[in-house]
C-alpha positions as MATLAB code, in Angstrom:
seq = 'XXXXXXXXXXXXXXXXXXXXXXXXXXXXXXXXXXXXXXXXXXXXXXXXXXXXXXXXXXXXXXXXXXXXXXXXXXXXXXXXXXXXXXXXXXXXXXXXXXXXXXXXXXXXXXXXXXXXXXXXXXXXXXXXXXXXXXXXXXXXXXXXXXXXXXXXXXXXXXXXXXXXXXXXXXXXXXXXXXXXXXXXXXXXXXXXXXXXXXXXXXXXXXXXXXXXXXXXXXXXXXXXXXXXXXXXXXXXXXXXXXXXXXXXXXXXXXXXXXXXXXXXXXXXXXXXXXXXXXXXXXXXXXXXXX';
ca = [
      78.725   83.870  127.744;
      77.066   84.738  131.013;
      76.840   88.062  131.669;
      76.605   90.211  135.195;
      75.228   93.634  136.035;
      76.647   94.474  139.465;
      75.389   98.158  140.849;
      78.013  100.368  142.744;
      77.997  102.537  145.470;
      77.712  106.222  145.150;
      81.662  107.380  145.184;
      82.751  104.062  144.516;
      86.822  104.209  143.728;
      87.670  101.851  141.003;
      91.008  103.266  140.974;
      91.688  101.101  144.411;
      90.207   97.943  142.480;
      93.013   98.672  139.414;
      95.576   99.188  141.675;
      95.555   95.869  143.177;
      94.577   93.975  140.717;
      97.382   95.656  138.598;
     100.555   95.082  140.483;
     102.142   92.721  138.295;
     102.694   94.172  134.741;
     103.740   91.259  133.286;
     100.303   89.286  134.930;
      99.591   86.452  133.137;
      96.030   86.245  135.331;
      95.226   89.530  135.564;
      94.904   92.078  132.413;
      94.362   95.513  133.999;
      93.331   98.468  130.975;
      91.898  101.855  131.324;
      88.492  101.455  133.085;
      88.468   97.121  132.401;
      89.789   93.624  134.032;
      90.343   90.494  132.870;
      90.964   87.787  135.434;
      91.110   84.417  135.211;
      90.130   82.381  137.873;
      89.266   78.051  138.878;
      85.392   77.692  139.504;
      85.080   74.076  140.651;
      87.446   72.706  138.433;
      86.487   74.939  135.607;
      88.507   77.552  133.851;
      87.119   80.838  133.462;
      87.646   84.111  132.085;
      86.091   87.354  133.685;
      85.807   90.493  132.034;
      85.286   93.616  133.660;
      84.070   96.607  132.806;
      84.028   99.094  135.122;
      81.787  102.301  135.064;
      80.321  105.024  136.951;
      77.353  103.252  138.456;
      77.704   99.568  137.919;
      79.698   97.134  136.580;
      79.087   94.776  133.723;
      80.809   91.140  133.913;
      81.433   89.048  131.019;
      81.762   85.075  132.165;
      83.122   82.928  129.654;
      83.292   79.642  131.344;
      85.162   76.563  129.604;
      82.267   74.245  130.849;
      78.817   74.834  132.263;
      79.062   76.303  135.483;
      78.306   73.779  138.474;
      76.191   75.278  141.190;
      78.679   75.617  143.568;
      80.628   76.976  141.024;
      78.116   79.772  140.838;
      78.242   80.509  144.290;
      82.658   80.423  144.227;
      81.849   83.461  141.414;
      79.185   85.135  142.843;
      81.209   85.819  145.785;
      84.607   86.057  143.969;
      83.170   89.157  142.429;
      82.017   90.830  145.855;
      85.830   90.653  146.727;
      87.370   91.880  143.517;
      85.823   94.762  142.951;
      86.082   95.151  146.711;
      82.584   95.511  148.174;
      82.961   92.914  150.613;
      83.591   96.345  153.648;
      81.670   99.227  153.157;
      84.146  102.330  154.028;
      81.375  104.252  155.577;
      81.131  103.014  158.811;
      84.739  103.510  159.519;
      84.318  106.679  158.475;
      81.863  108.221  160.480;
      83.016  106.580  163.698;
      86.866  107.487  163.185;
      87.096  110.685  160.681;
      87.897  113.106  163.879;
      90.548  110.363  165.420;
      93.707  112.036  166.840;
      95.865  109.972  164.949;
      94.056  108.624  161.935;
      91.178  111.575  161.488;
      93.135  113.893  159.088;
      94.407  110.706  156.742;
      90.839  109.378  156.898;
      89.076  112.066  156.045;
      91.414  112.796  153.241;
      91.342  109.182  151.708;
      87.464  108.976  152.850;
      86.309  106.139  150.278;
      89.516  104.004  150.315;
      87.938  100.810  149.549;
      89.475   97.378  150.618;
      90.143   94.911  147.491;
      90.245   91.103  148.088;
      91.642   87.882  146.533;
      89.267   86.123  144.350;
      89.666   83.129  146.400;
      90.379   82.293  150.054;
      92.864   79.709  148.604;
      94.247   82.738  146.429;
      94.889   84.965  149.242;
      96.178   82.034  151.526;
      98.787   81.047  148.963;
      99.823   84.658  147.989;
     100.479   85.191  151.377;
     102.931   82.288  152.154;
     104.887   83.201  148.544;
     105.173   87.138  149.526;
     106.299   86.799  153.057;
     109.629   88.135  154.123;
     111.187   89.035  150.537;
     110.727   91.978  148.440;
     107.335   92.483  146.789;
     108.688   92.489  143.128;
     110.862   89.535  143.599;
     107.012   87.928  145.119;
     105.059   89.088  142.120;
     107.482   87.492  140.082;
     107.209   84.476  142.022;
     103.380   84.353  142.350;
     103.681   84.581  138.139;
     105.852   81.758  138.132;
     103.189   79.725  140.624;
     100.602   80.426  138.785;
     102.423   78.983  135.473;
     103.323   75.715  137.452;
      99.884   74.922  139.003;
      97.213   76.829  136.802;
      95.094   76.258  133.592;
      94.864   78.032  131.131;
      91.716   79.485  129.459;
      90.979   78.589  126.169;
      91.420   82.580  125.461;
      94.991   82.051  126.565;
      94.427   83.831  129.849;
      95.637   81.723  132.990;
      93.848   80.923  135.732;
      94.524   80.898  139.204;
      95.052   77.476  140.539;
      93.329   75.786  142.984;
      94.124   73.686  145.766;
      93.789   70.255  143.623;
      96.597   71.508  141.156;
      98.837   72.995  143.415;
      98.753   69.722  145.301;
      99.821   67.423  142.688;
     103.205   69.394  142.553;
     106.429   68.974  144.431;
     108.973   70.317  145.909;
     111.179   69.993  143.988;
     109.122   71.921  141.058;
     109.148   74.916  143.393;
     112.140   75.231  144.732;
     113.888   74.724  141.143;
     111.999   77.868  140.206;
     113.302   80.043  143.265;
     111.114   79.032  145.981;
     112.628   78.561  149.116;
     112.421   75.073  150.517;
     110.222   75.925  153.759;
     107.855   78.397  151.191;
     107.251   75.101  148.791;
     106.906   72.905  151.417;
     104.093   75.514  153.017;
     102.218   75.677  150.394;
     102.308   71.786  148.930;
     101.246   71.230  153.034;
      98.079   73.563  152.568;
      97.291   72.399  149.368;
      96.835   68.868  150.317;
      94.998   69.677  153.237;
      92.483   71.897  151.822;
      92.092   69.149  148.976;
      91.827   66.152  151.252;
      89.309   68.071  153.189;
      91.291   68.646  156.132;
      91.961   71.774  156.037;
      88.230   73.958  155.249;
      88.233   77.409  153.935;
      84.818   77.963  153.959;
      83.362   81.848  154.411;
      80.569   80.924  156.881;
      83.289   78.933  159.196;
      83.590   80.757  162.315;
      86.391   83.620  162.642;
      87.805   81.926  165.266;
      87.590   78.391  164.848;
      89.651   78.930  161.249;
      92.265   80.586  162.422;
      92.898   78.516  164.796;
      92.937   76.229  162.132;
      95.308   78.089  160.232;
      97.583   78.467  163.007;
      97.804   74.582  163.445;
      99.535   74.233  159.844;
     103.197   74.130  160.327;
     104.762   77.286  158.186;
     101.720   79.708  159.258;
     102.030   82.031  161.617;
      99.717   84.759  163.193;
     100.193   87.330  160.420;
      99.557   85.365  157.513;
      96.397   84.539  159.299;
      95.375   88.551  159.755;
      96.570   88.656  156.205;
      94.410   86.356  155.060;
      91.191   87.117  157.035;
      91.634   90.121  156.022;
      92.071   89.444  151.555;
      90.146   86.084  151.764;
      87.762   85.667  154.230;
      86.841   89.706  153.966;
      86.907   89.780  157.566;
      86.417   93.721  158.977;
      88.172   93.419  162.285;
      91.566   92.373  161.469;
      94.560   93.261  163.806;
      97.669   93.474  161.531;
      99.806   94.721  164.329;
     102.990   92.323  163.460;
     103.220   93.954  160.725;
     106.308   96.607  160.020;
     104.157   98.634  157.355;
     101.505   99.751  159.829;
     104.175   99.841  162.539;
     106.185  102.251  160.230;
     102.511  104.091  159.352;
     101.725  104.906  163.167;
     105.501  105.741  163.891;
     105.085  108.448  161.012;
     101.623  109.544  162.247;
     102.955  109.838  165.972;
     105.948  111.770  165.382;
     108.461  108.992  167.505;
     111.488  108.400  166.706;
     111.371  104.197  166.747;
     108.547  102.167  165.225;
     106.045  101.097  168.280;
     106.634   97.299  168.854;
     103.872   94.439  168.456;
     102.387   95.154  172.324;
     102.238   98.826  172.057;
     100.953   98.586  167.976;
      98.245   95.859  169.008;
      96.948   98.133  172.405;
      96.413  101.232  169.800;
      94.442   99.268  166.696;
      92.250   98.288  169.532;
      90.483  101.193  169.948;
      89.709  101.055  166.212;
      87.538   97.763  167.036;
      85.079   96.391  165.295;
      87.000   98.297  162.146;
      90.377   97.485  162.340;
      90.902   96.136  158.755;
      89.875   99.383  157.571;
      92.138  100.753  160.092;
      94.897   98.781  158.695;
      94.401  100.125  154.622;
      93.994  103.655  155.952;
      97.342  102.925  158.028;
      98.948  101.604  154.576;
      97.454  103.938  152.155;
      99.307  107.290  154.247;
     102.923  105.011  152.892;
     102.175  105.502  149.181;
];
């Protein structure tokens, strides 16, 4: 078993690095304990199991790999682990440009090391966005469960792995939508499975911000907030406008003191003055809902 020492930043909060990775309960790729996680994740074809041990100062990874680890599966985990245990954005810089902001200042300063947890995977975060859009977020963790038991592996610990976009490509429709997907979700996500395994479709973290969501936007089912979404929980990307979205329209209603949620035009004119932070923006924006 490989094994990883990764240092942490001085008030590092691993209780925002639990809380995602711990929504589902019942996860059958993510085991979330007091102060450890076990996730199970597709490194180039090969099954692996991570275990994560979280401390003060640094945290030590266990890799227990089903097959020796191809280079480029190296560099998948290497930044995999940047992105779940969310040091991909520093919170600092946001911080001290934004902590006195009229609107924002007083939840900022009171949630001053919120830190920003991503998908293991571009391909994760892509997918998980096209299952969780527009229903209920239990009935979508039950549904990303159910995805993950149709197109993962399995681990020879018995932990499941996340698939990739080879598996989830070999699948139908008709294996979705018998499990409670919606026609147009299966039909999304068989479309960006093929096209990220024929090639077509790259999800590479050095492709330019622009030139892949345009990308994105070209695939028929994805529109511009699953793009935001997933800049912002795959790619890692720290100037994300989220302003279609009704939680951070609800946030700034709240925050403002109006009486109707600002629409898209209004919402996208006052995240722009958060620029070049507006992902951390967004989670601030979020975290004053819970």
């Amino acid at each position: 078993m490989q094994r990883i020492s990764i240092p942490l930043p001085d008030g590092y909060r691993s209780s925002d690095v639990f809380a995602f990775h711990g929504r589902d309960a019942e996860g059958v790729a993510e085991q979330v304990k007091p102060g450890r996680i076990r996730k199970g994740v597709m490194l180039d074809g090969v099954p692996v199991a991570l275990d994560i041990a979280l401390g003060e100062h640094e945290a030590q990874v266990g890799v227990d790999a089903d097959a020796e680890l191809t280079p480029r599966a190296q560099t998948i985990l290497d930044d995999a682990l940047l992105h779940i245990l969310g040091l991909r954005i520093a919170p600092a810089p946001f911080l001290a440009v934004a902590q006195d902001d009229p609107i924002l200042g007083a939840a900022i300063r009171r949630n001053a090391g919120l830190r920003i947890v991503q998908s293991a995977t571009i391909f994760e975060a892509l997918t998980w966005a096209v299952i969780g859009q527009q229903i209920n977020l239990s009935f979508a963790i039950a549904l990303r469960r159910t995805f993950i038991l149709q197109a993962g592996r399995q681990h020879s610990s018995g932990l499941w792995c996340y698939p990739e976009a080879v598996d989830v490509a070999k699948l139908s429709v008709e294996d979705l939508t018998a499990r409670k997907f919606s026609r147009s979700k299966a039909e999304t996500l068989l479309r960006l499975a093929q096209l990220v395994d024929s090639g077509a479709l790259s999800l590479d973290r050095t492709d330019d911000i622009e030139a892949a969501s345009a990308a994105l936007l070209a695939v028929k089912g994805i529109g511009p907030w699953t793009v935001n979404y997933v800049l912002l929980r795959g790619y890692g990307y720290p100037d994300c406008s989220l302003h279609g979205d009704v939680a951070i329209r609800t946030a700034l209603q709240r925050l403002l003191g109006e009486d109707a949620k600002p629409d898209m035009a209004r919402t996208e004119a006052l995240l722009a003055q958060y620029k070049p932070h507006r992902t951390m923006a967004a989670a601030h924006l979020w975290a004053t809902l819970s």
